GROMACS .gro file of C-alpha atoms in nm:
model
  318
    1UNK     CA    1  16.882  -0.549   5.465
    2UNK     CA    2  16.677  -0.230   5.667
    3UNK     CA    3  17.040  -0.092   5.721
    4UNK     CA    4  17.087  -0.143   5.330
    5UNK     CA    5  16.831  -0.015   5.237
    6UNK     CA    6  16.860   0.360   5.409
    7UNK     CA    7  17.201   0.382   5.341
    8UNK     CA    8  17.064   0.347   5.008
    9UNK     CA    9  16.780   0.570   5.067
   10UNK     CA   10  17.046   0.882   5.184
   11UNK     CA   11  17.227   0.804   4.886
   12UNK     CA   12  16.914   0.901   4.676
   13UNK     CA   13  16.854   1.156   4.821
   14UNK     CA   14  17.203   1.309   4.775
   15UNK     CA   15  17.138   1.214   4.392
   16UNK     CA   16  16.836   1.439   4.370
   17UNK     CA   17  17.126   1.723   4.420
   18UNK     CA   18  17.352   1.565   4.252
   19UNK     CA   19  17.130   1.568   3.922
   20UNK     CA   20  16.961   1.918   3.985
   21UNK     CA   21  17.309   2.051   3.970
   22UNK     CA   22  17.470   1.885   3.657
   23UNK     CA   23  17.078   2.017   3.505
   24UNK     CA   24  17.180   2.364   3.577
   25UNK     CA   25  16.859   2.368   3.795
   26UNK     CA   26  17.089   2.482   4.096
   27UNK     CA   27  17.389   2.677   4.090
   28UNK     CA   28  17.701   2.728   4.293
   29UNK     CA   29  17.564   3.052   4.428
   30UNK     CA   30  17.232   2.867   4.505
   31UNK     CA   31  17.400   2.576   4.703
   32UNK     CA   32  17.536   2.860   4.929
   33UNK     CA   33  17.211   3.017   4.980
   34UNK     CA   34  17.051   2.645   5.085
   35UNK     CA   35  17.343   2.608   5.327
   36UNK     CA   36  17.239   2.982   5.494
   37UNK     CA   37  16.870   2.910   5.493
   38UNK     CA   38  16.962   2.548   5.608
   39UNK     CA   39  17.200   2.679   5.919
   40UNK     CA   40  16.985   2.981   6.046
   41UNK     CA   41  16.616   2.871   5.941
   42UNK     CA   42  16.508   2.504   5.920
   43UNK     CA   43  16.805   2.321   6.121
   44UNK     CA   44  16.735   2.551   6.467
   45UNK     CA   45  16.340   2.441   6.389
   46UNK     CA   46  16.414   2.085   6.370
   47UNK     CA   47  16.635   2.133   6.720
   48UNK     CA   48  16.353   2.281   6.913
   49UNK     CA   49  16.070   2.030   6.719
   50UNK     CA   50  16.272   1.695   6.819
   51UNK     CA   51  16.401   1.844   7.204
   52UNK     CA   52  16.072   1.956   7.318
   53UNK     CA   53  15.908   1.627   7.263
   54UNK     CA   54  16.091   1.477   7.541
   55UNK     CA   55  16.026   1.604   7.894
   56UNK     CA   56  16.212   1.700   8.219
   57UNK     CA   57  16.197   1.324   8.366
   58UNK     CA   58  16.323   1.180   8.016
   59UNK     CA   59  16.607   1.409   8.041
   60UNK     CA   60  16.725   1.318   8.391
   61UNK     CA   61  16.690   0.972   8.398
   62UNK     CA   62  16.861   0.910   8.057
   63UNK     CA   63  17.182   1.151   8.093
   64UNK     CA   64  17.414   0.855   7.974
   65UNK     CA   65  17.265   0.928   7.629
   66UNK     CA   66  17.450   1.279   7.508
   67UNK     CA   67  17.736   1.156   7.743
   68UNK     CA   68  17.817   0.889   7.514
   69UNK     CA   69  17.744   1.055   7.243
   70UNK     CA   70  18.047   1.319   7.340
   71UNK     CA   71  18.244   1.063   7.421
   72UNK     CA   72  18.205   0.919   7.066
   73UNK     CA   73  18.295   1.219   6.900
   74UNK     CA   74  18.594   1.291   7.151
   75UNK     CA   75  18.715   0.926   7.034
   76UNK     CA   76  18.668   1.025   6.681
   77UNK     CA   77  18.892   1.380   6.764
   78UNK     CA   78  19.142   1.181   6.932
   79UNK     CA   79  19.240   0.932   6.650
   80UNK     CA   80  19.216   1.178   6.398
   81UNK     CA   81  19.451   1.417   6.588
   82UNK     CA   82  19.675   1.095   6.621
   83UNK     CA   83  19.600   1.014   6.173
   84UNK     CA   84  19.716   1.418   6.090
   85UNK     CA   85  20.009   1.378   6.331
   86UNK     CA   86  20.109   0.990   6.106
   87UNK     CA   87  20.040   1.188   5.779
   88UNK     CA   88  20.217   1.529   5.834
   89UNK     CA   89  20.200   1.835   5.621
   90UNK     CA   90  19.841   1.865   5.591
   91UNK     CA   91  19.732   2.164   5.498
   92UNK     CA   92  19.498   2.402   5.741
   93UNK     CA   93  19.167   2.368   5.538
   94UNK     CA   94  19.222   1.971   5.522
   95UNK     CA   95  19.361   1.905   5.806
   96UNK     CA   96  19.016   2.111   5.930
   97UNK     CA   97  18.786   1.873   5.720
   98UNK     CA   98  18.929   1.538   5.830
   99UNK     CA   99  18.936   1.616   6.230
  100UNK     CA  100  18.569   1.704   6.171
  101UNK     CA  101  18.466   1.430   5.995
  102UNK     CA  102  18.612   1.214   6.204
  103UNK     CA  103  18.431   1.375   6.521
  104UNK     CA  104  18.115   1.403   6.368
  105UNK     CA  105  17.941   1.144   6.222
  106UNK     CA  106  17.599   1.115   6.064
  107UNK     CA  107  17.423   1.082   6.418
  108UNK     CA  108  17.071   1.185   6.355
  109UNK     CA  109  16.942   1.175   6.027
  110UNK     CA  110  17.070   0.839   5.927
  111UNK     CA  111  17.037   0.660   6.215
  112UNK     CA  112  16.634   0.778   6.245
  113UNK     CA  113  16.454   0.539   6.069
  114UNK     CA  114  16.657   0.228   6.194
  115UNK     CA  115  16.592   0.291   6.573
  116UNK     CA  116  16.244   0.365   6.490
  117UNK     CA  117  16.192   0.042   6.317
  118UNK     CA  118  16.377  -0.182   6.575
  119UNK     CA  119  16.282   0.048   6.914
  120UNK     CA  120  16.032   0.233   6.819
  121UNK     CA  121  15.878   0.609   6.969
  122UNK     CA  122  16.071   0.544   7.259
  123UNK     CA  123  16.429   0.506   7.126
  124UNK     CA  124  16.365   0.781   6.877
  125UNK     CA  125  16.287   1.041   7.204
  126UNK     CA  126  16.639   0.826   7.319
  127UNK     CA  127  16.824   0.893   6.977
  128UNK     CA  128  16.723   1.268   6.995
  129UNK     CA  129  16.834   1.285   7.336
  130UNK     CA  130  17.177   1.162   7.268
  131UNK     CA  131  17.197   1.366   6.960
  132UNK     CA  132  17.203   1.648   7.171
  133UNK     CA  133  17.592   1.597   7.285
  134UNK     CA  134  17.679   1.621   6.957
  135UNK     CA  135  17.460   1.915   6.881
  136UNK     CA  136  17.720   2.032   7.140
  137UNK     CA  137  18.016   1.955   6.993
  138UNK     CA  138  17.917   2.094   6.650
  139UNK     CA  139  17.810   2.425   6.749
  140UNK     CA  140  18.146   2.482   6.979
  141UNK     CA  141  18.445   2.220   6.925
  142UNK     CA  142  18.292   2.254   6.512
  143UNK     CA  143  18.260   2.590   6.447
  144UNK     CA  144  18.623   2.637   6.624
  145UNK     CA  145  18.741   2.398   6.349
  146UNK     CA  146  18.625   2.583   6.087
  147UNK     CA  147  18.680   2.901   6.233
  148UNK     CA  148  18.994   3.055   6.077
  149UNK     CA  149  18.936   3.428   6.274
  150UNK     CA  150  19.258   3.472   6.537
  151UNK     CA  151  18.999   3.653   6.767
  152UNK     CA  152  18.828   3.457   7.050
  153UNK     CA  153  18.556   3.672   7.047
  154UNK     CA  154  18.505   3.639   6.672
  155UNK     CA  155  18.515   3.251   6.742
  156UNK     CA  156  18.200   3.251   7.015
  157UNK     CA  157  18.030   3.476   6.812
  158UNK     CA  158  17.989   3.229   6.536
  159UNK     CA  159  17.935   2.923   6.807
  160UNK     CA  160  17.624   3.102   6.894
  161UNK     CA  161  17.443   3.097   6.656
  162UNK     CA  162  17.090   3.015   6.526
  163UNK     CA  163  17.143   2.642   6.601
  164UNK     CA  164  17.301   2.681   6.958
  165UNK     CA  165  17.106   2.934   7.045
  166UNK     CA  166  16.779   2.731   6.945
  167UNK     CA  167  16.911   2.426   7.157
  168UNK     CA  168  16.998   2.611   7.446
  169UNK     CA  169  16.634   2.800   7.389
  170UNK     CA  170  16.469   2.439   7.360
  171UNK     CA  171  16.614   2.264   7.694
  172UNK     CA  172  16.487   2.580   7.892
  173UNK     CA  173  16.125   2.528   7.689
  174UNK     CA  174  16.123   2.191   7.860
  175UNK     CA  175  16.229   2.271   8.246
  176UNK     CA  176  16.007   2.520   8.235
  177UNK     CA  177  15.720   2.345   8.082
  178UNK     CA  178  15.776   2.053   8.326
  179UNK     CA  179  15.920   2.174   8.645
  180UNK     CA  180  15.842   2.480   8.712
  181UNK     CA  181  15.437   2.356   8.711
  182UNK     CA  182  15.336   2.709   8.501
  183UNK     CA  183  14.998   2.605   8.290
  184UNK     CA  184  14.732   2.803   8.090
  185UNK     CA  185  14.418   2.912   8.251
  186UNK     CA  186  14.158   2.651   8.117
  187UNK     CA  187  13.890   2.860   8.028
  188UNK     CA  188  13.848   3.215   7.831
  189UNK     CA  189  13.883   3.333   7.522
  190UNK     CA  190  14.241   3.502   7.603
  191UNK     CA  191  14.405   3.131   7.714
  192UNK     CA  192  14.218   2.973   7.387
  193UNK     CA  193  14.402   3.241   7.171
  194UNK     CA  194  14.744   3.213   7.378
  195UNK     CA  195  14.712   2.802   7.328
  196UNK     CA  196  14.619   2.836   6.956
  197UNK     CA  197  14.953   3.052   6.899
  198UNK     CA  198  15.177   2.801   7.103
  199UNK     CA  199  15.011   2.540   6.927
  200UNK     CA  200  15.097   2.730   6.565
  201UNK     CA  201  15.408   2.806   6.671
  202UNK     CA  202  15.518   2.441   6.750
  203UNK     CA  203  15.340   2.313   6.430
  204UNK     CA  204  15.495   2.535   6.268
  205UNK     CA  205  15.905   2.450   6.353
  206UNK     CA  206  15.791   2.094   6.328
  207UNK     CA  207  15.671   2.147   5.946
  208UNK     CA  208  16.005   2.379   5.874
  209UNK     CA  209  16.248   2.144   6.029
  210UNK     CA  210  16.138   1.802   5.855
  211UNK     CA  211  16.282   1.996   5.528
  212UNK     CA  212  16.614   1.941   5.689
  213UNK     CA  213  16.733   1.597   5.580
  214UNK     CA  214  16.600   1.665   5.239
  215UNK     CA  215  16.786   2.028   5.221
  216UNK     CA  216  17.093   1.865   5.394
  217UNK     CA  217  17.112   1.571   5.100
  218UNK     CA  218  17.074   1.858   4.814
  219UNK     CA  219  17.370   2.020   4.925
  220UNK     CA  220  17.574   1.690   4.959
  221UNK     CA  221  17.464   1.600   4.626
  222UNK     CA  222  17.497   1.966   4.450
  223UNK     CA  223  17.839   1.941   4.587
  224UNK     CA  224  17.968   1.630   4.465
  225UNK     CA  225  17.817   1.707   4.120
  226UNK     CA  226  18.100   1.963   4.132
  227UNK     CA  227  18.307   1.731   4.202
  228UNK     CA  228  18.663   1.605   4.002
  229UNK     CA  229  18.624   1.280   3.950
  230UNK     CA  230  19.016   1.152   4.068
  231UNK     CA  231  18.921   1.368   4.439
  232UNK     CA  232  18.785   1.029   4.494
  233UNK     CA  233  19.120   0.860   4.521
  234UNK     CA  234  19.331   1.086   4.720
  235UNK     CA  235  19.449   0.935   4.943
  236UNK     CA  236  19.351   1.114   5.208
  237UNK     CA  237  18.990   1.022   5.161
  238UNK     CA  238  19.059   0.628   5.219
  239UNK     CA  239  19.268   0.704   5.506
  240UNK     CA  240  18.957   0.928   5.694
  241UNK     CA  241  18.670   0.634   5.545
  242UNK     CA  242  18.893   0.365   5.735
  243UNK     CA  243  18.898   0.580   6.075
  244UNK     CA  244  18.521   0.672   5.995
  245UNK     CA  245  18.373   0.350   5.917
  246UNK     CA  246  18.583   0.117   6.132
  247UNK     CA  247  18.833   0.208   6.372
  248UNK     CA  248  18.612   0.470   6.540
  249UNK     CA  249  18.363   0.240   6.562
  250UNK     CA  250  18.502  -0.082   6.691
  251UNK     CA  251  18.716   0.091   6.990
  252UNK     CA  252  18.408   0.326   7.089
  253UNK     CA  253  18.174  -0.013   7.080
  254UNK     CA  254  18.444  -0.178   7.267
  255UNK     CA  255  18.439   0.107   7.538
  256UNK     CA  256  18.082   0.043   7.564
  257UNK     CA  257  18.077  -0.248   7.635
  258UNK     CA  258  18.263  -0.208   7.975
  259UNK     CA  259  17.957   0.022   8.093
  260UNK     CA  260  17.646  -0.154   8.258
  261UNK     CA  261  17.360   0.058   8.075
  262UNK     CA  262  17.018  -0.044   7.951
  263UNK     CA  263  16.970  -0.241   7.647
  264UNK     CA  264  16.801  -0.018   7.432
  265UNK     CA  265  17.005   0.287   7.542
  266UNK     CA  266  17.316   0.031   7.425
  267UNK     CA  267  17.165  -0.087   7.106
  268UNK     CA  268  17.114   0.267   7.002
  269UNK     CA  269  17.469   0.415   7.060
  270UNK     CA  270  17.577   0.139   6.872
  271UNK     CA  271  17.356   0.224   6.577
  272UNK     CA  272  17.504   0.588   6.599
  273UNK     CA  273  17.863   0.485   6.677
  274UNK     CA  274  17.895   0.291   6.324
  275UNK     CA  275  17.738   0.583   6.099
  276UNK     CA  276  17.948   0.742   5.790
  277UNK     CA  277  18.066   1.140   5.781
  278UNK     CA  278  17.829   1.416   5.866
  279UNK     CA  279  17.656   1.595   5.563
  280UNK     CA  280  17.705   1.887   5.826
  281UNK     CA  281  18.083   1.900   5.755
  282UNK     CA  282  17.981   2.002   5.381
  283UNK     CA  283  17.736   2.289   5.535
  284UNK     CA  284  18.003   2.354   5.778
  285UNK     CA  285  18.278   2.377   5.508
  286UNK     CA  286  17.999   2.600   5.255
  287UNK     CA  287  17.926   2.813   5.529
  288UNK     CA  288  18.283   2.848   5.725
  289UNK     CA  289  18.505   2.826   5.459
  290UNK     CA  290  18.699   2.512   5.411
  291UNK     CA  291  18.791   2.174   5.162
  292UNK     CA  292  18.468   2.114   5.032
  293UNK     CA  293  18.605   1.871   4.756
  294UNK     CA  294  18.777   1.675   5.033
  295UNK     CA  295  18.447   1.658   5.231
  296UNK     CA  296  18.220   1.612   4.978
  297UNK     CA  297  18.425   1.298   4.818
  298UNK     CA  298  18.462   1.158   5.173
  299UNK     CA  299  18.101   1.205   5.205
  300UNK     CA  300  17.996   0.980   4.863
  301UNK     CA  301  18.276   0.708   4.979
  302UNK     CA  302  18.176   0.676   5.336
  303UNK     CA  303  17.776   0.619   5.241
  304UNK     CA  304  17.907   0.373   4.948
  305UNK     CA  305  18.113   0.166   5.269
  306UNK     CA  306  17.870   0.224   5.517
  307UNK     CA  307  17.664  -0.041   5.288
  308UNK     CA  308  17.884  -0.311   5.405
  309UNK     CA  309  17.993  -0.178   5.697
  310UNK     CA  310  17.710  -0.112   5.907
  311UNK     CA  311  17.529  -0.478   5.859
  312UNK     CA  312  17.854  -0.629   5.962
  313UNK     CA  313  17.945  -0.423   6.293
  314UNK     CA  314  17.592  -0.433   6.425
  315UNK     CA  315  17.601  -0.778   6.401
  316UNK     CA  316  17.913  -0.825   6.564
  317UNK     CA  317  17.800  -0.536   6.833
  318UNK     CA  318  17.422  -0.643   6.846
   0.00000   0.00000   0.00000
């Protein structure tokens, strides 16, 4: 019923959107503008707010965590290279949408609230750990996808970006903070000022970055508002739930399985592993240029199956 009930939760959000558009309250040109803000403001604030809680010893002893996690979305690549190969003649932009989707899942936002309530502080510092191999994979093997430039150089300049460049900027926040054993001198005004601005500074991407779930589902939901009603059915969309929803899944849990790891650490790759399409692939798509229909309908029909499916495969995996 908890995994019900934020499924359902997403989905509400993603109706907020969904209504504001079909109100007029936010156009097509606005959507855009969220997805800029989204990609070069408040998602590189909630990378550095979640990576910097952990420290140096968390990192090192839990390295199996973003591992996995790219070996989740490199199963999820794999089978959908094999689908678009079974289907043939899929156009560029499509064919674009559906390898993503099927690499990326919704590995952080949705998964959040269930760790917390079944592991706690601990598996959420776990769950943002892992969440950094995808980070990874979206801001290289992602922005690659989506990239339709013939120029290499064009290509890496759009992989490092504002959220790359913030993740990369966060995992050297923590070595040094940790290892290198640099502190602030205790007393005087000058360290009171320094520690008030770090202090600001961290409150301050914290605050920002907790506006990205909600600014993530008002996109979604702007999106689909836009949406023709028979995109739905294509075919297409069925064919990429199915991989998204089950078959990914069941052969990455069954890989897992094989690997001695702790509980907790296997319990939450699980949770991750079963998790519908990425809102990101709509950003991505806004932002890159690409199917947004496609995305966006695959988007509504995973989170509608991910009500049945994600009871049934923790169970089974749990």
């Amino acid at each position: 019923m908890n995994y019900i009930l934020q499924v359902l939760f997403v989905l509400a959000l993603m109706a907020t959107g969904f209504v504001a558009r079909r109100r007029g309250v936010v156009s097509a040109v606005g959507t855009s503008e969220m997805v800029r803000i989204l990609i070069s403001v408040i998602y590189p604030c909630l990378i550095f707010s979640s990576v910097t809680r952990l420290n140096a010893q968390e990192l090192s002893a839990n390295w199996i965590m973003p591992v996995m996690a790219l070996v989740i979305a490199g199963t999820g690549l794999l089978l959908g290279l094999a689908a678009l190969r079974w289907m043939k003649g899929v156009d560029h932009h499509r064919a674009t949408a559906f390898l993503f989707q099927n690499t990326i899942n919704n590995y952080l936002f949705l998964p959040l609230p269930l760790v917390m309530l079944v592991w706690g502080g601990e598996g959420v510092a776990l769950l943002v750990f892992a969440s950094m191999g995808f980070e990874l994979t979206v801001w290289t093997v992602g922005v690659f996808l989506f990239n339709r430039s013939s120029r290499l150089t064009e290509g890496i300049r759009m992989m490092f970006g504002p959220p790359l460049i913030a993740l990369i900027f966060s995992i050297g926040w923590v070595c040094v903070r940790d290892l290198t054993g640099l502190t602030l001198p205790a007393d005087g005004a000058a360290a009171e000022f320094v520690r008030r601005v770090r202090d600001l500074f961290i409150y301050g991407a914290e605050t920002i970055g907790k506006a990205t779930v909600a600014v993530s589902m008002m996109v979604s939901g702007s999106r689909i508002a836009a949406l023709n009603a028979k995109a739905a059915f294509d075919r297409h969309v069925w064919i990429l739930s199915t991989l998204r929803l089950v078959v990914t899944p069941v052969i990455f849990i069954l890989l897992l399985k094989q690997i001695p790891m702790d509980p907790m650490a296997y319990g939450i790759l699980c949770v991750v592993a079963v998790m519908p399409a990425a809102v990101t692939s709509l950003v991505f798509s806004e932002r890159f240029g690409g199917d947004s229909d496609f995305i966006a309908s695959t988007l509504l029909v995973t989170h509608l199956g991910a009500i049945v499916t994600i009871p049934l495969l923790l169970a089974w995996a749990l």
